[in-house]
PDB file of C-alpha atoms in Angstrom:
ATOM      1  CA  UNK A   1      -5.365   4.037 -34.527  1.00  0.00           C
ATOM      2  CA  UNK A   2      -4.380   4.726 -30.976  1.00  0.00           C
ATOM      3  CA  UNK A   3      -6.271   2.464 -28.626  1.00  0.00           C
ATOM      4  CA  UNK A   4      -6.153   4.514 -25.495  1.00  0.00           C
ATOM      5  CA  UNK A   5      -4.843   7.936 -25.536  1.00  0.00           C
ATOM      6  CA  UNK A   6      -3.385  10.665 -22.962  1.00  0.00           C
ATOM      7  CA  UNK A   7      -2.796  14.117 -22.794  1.00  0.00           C
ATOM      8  CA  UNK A   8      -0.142  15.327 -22.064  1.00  0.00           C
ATOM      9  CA  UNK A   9       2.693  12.975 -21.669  1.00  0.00           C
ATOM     10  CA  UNK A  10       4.621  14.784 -19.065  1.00  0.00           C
ATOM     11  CA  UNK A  11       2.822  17.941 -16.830  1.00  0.00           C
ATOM     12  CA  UNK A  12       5.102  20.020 -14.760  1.00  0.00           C
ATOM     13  CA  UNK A  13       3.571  22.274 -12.307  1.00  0.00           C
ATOM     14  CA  UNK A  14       3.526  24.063  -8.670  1.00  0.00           C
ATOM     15  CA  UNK A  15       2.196  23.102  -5.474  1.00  0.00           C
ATOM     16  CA  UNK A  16      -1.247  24.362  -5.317  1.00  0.00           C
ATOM     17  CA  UNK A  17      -2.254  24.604  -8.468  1.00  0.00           C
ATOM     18  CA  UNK A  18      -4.987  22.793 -10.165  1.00  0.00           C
ATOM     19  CA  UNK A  19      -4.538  20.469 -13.438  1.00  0.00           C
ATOM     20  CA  UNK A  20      -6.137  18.023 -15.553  1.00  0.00           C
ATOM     21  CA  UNK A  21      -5.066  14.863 -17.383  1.00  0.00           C
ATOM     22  CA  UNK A  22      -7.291  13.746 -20.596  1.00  0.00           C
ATOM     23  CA  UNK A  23      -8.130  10.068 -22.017  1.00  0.00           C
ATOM     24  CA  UNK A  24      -9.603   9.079 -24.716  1.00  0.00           C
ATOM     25  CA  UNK A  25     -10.298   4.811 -25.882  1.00  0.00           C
ATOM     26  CA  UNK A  26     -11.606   4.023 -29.042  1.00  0.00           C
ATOM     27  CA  UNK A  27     -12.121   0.321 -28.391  1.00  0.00           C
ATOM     28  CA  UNK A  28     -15.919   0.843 -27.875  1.00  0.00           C
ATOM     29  CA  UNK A  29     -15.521  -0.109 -24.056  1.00  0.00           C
ATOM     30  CA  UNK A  30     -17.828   0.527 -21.372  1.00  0.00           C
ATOM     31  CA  UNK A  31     -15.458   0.802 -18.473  1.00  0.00           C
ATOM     32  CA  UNK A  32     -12.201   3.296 -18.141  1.00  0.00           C
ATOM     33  CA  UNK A  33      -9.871   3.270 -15.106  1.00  0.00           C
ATOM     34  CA  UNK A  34      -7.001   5.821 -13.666  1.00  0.00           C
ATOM     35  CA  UNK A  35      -4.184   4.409 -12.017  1.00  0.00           C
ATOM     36  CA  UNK A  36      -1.285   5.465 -10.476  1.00  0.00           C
ATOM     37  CA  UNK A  37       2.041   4.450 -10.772  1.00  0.00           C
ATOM     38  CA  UNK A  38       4.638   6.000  -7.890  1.00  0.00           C
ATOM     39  CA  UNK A  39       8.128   6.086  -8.014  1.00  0.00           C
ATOM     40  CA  UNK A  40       8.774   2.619  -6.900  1.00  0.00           C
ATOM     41  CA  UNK A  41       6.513   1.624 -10.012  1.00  0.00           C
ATOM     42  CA  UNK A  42       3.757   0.425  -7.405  1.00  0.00           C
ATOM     43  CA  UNK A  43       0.255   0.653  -9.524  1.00  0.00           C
ATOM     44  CA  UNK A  44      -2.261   1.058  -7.825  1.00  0.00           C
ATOM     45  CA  UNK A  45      -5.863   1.918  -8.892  1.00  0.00           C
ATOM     46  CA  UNK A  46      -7.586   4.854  -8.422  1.00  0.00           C
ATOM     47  CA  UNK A  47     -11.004   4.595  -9.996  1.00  0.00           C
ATOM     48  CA  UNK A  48     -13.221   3.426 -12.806  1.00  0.00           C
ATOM     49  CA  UNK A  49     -15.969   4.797 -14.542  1.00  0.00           C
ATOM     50  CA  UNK A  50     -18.943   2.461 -16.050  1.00  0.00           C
ATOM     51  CA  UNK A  51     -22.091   4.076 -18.391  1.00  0.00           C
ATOM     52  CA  UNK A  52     -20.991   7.078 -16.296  1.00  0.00           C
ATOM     53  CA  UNK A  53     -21.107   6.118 -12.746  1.00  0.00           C
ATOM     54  CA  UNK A  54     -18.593   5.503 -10.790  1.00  0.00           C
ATOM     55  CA  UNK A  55     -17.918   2.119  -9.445  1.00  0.00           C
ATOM     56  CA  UNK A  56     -14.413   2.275  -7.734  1.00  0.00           C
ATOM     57  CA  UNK A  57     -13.000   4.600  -5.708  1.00  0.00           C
ATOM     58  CA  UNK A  58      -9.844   3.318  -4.150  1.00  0.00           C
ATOM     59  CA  UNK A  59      -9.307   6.031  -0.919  1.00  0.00           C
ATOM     60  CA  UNK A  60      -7.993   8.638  -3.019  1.00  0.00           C
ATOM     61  CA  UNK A  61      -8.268  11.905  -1.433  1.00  0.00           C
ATOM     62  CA  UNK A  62     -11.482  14.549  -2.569  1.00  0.00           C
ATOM     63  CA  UNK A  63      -8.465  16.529  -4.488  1.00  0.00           C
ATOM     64  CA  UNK A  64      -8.857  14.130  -7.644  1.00  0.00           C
ATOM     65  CA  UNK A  65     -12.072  13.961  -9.384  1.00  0.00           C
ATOM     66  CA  UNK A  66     -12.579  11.829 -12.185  1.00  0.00           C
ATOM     67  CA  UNK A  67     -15.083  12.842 -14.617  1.00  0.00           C
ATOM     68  CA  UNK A  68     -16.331  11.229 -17.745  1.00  0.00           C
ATOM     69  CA  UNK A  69     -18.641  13.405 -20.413  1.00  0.00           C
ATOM     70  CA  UNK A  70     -19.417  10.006 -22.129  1.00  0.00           C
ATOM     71  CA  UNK A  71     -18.123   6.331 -22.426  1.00  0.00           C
ATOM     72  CA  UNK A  72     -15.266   7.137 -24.497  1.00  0.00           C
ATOM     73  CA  UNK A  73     -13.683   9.777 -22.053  1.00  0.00           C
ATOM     74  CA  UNK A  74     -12.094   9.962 -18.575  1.00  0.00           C
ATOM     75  CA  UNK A  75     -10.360  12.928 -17.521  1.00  0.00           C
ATOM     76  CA  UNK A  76      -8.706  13.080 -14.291  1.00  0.00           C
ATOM     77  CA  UNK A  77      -8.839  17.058 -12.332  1.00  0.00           C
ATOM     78  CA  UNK A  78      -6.561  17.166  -9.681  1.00  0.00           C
ATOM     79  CA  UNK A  79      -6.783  20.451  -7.426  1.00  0.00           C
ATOM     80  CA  UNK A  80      -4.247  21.611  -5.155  1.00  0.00           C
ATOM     81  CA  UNK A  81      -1.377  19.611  -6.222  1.00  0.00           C
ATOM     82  CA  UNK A  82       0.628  18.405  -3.940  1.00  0.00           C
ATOM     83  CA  UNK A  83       4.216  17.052  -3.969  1.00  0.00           C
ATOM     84  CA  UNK A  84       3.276  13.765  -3.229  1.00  0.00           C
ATOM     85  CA  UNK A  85       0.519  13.850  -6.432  1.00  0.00           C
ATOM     86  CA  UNK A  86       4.321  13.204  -8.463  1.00  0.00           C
ATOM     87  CA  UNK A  87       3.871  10.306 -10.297  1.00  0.00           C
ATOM     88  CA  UNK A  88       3.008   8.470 -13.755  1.00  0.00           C
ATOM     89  CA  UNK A  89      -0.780   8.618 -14.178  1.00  0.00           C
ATOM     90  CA  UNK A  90      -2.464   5.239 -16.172  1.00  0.00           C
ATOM     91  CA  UNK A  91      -5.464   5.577 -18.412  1.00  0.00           C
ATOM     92  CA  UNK A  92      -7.072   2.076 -18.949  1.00  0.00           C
ATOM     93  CA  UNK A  93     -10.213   0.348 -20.573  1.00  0.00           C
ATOM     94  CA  UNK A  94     -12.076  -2.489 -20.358  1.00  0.00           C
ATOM     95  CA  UNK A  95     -15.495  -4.512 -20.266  1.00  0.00           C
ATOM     96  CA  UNK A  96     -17.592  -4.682 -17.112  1.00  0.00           C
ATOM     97  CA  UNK A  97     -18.169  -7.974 -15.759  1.00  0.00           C
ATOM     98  CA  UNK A  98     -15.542  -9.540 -18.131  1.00  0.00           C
ATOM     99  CA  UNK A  99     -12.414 -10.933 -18.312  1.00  0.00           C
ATOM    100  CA  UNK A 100     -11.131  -8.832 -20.954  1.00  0.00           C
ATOM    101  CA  UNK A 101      -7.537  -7.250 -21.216  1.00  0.00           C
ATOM    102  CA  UNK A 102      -7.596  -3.732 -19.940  1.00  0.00           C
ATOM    103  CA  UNK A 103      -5.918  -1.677 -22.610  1.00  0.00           C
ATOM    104  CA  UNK A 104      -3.766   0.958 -20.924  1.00  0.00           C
ATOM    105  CA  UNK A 105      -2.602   4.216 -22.476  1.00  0.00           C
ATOM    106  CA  UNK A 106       1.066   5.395 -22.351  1.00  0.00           C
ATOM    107  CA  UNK A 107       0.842   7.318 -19.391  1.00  0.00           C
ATOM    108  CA  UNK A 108       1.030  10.549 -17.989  1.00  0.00           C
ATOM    109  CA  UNK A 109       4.159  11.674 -15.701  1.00  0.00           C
ATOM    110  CA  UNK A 110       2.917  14.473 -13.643  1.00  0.00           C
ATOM    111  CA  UNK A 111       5.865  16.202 -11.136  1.00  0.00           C
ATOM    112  CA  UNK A 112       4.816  18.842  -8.736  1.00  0.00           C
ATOM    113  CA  UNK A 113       7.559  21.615  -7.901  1.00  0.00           C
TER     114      UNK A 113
ATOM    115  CA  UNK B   1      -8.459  -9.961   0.490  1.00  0.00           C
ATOM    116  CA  UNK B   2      -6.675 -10.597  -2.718  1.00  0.00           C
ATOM    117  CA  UNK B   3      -2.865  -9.430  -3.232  1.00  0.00           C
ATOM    118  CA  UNK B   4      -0.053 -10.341  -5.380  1.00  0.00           C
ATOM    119  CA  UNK B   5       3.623 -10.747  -4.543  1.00  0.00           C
ATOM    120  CA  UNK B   6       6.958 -10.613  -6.882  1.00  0.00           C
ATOM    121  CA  UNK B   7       9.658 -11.548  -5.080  1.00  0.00           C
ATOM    122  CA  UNK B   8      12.409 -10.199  -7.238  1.00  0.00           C
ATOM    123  CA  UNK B   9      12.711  -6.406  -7.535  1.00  0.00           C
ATOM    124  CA  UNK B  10      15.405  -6.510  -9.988  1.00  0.00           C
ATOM    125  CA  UNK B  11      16.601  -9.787 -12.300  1.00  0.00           C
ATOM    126  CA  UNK B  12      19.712  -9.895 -14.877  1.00  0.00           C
ATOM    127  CA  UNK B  13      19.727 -12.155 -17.206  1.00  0.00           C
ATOM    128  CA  UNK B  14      22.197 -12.631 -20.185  1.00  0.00           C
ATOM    129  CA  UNK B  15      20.773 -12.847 -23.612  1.00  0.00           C
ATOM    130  CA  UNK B  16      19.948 -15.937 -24.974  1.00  0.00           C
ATOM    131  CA  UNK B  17      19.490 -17.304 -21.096  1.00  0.00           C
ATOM    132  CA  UNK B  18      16.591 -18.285 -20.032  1.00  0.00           C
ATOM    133  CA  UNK B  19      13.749 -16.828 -17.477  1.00  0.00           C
ATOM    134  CA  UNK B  20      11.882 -17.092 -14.607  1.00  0.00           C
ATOM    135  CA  UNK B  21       9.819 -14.535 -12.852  1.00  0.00           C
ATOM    136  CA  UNK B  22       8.378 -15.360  -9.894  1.00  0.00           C
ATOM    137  CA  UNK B  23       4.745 -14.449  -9.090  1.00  0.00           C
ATOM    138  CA  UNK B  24       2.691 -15.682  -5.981  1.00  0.00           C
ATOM    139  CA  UNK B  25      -0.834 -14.246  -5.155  1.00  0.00           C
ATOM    140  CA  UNK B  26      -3.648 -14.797  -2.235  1.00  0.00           C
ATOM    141  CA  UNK B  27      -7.557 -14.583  -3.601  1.00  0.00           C
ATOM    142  CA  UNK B  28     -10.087 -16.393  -1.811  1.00  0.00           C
ATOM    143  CA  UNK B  29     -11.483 -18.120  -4.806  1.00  0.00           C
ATOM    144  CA  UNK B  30     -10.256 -19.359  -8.222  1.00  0.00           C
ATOM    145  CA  UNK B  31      -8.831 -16.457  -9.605  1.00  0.00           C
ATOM    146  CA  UNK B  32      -7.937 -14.729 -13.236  1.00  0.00           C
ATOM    147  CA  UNK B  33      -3.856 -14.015 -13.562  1.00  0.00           C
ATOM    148  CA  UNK B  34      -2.159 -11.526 -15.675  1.00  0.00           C
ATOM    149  CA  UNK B  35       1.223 -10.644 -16.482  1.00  0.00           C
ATOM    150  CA  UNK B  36       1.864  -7.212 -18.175  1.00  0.00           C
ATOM    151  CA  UNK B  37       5.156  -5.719 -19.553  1.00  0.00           C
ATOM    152  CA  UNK B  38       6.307  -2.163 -19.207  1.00  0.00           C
ATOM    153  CA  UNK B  39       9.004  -1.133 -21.559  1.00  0.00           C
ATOM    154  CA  UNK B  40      10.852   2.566 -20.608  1.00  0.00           C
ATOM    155  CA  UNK B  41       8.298   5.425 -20.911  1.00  0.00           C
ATOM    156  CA  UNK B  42       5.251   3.470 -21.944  1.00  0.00           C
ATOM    157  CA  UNK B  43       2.138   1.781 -20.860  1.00  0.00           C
ATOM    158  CA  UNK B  44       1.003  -1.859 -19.742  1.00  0.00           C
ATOM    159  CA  UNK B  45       0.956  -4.374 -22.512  1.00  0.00           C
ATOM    160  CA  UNK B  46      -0.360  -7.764 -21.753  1.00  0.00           C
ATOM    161  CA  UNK B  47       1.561 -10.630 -21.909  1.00  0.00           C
ATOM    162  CA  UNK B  48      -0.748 -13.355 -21.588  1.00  0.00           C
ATOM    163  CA  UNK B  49      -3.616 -14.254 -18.661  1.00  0.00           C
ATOM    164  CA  UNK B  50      -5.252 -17.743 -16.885  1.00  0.00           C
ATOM    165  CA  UNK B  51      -8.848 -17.995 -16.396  1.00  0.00           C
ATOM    166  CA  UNK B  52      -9.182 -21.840 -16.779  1.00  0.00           C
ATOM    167  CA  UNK B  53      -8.515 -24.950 -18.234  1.00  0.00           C
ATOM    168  CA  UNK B  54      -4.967 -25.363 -19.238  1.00  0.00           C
ATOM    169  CA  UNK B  55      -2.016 -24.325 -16.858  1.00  0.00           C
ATOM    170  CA  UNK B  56       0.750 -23.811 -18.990  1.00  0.00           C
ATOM    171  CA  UNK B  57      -0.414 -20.211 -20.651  1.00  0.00           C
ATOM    172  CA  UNK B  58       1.045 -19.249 -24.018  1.00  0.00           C
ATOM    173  CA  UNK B  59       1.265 -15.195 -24.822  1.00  0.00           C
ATOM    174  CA  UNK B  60       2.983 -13.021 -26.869  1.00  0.00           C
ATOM    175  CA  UNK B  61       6.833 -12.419 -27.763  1.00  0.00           C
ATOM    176  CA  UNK B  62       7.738 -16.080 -26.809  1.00  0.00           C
ATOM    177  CA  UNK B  63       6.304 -16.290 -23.573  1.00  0.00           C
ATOM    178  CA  UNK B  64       4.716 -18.733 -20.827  1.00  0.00           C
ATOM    179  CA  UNK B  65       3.493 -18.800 -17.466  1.00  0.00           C
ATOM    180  CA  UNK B  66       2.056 -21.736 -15.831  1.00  0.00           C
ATOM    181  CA  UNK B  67      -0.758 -21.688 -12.675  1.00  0.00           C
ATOM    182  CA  UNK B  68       0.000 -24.342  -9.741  1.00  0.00           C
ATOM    183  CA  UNK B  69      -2.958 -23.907  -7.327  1.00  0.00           C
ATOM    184  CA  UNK B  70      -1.145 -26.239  -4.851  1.00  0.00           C
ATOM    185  CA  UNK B  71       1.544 -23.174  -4.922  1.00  0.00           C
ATOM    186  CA  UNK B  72      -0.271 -20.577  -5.108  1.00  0.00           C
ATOM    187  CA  UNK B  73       2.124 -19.206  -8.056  1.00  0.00           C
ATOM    188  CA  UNK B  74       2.051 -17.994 -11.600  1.00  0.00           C
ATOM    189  CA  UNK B  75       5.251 -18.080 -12.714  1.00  0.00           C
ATOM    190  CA  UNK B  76       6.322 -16.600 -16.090  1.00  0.00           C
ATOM    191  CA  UNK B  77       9.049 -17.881 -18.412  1.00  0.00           C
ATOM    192  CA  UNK B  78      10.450 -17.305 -21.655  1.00  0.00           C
ATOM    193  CA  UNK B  79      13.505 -19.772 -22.810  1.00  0.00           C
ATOM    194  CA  UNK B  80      16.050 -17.710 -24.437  1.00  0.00           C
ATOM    195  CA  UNK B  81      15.768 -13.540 -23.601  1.00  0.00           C
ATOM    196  CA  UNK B  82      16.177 -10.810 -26.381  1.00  0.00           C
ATOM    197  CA  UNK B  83      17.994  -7.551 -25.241  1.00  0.00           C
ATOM    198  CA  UNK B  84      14.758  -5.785 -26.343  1.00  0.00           C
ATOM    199  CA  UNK B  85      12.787  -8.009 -23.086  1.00  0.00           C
ATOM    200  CA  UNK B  86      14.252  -5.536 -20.790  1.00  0.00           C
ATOM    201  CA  UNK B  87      11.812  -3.874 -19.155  1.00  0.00           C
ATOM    202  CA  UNK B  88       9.453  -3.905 -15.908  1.00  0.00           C
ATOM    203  CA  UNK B  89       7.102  -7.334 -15.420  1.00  0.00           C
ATOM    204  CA  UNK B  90       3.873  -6.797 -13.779  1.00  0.00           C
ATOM    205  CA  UNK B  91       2.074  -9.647 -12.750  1.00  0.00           C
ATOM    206  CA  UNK B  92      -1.752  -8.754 -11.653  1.00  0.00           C
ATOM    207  CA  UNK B  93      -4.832 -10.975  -9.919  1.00  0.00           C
ATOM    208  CA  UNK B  94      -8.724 -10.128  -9.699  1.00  0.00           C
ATOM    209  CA  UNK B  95     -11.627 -11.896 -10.814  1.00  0.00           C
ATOM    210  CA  UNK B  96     -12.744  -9.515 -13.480  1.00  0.00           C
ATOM    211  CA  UNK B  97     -11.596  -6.428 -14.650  1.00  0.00           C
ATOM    212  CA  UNK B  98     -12.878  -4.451 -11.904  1.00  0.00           C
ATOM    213  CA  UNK B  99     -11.065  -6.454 -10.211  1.00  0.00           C
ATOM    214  CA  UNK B 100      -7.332  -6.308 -10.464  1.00  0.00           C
ATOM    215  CA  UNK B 101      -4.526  -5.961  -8.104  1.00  0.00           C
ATOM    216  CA  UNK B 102      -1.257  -5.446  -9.265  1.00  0.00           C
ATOM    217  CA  UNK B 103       2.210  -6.601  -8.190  1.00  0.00           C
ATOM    218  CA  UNK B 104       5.018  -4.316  -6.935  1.00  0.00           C
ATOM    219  CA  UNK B 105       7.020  -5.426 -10.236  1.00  0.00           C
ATOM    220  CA  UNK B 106      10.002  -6.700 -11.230  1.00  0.00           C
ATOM    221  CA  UNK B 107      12.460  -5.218 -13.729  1.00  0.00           C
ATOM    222  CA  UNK B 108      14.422  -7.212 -16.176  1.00  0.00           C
ATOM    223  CA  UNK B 109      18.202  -6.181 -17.343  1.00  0.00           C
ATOM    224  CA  UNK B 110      19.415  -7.941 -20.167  1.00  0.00           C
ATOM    225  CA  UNK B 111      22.983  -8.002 -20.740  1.00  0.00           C
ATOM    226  CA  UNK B 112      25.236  -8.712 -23.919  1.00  0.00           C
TER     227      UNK B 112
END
């Protein structure tokens, strides 16, 4: 019955390495959305992804990739992890063009060794 | 461009007192207000939101926030906390969903 769903919770890895970060909605939403959260709790988005395009991309660095194999998916591939990538990564959805809550998952806390 | 302030990093309240969490934004046109709670270790859960028509905004878990254009502010309130309220206050502006800018936060203690 999970709304919006993220795996895994917590992701511990080296510098340099490559990862991803899975989400799933089941809400029947057209629009999903990665945020990040840093360790002052600043969120802050990162992009969206609408019918498979992307609409927002919020000067993230070419490292993170978002990709979406339909409208119920957004994974987030981040290559060469850096220390500063540590943080709590937010799955959300939502309805283009709406005023509609964004349902957010529970988050993913990625820290970079 | 459209931003969102919260004053208060960190509140404590004692239970049973009442709140206030302060919220002030900048958006060049009428725009759609959110507050959001974060409890330890999870996600976002919406509070309540403004689009139009009444100020005073009712939500969820007993409470309110009220608009004041002339003030740019969106306020949040709640008249007697629970220990279980602590947790981090987001308060969030845009004009859609694709939209949204988020406050820096504020996190509620609640003591005995």
């Amino acid at each position: 019955d999970t709304a919006v769903s993220q795996t895994p919770k917590y992701l511990v890895t080296q510098m340099g390495n490559d990862k991803s970060i899975k989400c799933e909605q089941n809400l029947g939403h057209d629009t999903m959305y990665w945020y990040k959260q840093d360790s002052k709790k600043f969120l802050k988005i990162m992009f969206s992804y609408n019918n498979k395009e992307l609409i927002i991309n919020e000067t993230v660095p070419n490292r993170f990739s978002p990709k979406s194999p339909d409208k119920a998916h957004l994974n987030l591939h981040i290559n060469s992890l850096e220390l500063g990538d540590s943080a709590v990564y937010f799955c959300a959805s939502g309805r283009t063009g709406t005023t509609d809550t964004q349902y957010f998952g529970p988050g993913t806390r990625l820290t970079v060794l | 461009a459209q931003s969102v302030t919260q004053p208060d990093i960190h509140i404590t309240v004692s239970e049973g007192a009442s709140l206030e969490l302060r919220c002030n934004y900048s958006y060049g046109a009428t725009p759609y207000l959110f507050w959001y709670v974060q409890s330890p270790g999870q996600g976002l859960q919406l509070l309540l939101k403004y689009f139009s028509g009444d100020t005073l905004v009712q939500g969820i878990k007993g409470f309110e926030a009220e608009f004041k254009r002339s003030q740019s502010s969106f306020n949040l309130r709640k008249p007697s906390v629970h220990w279980s309220d602590a947790a981090e206050y987001f308060c969030a502006v845009g004009a859609n969903n694709n939209d949204m800018r988020f406050g820096a936060g504020t996190r509620l203690t609640v003591k005995p």
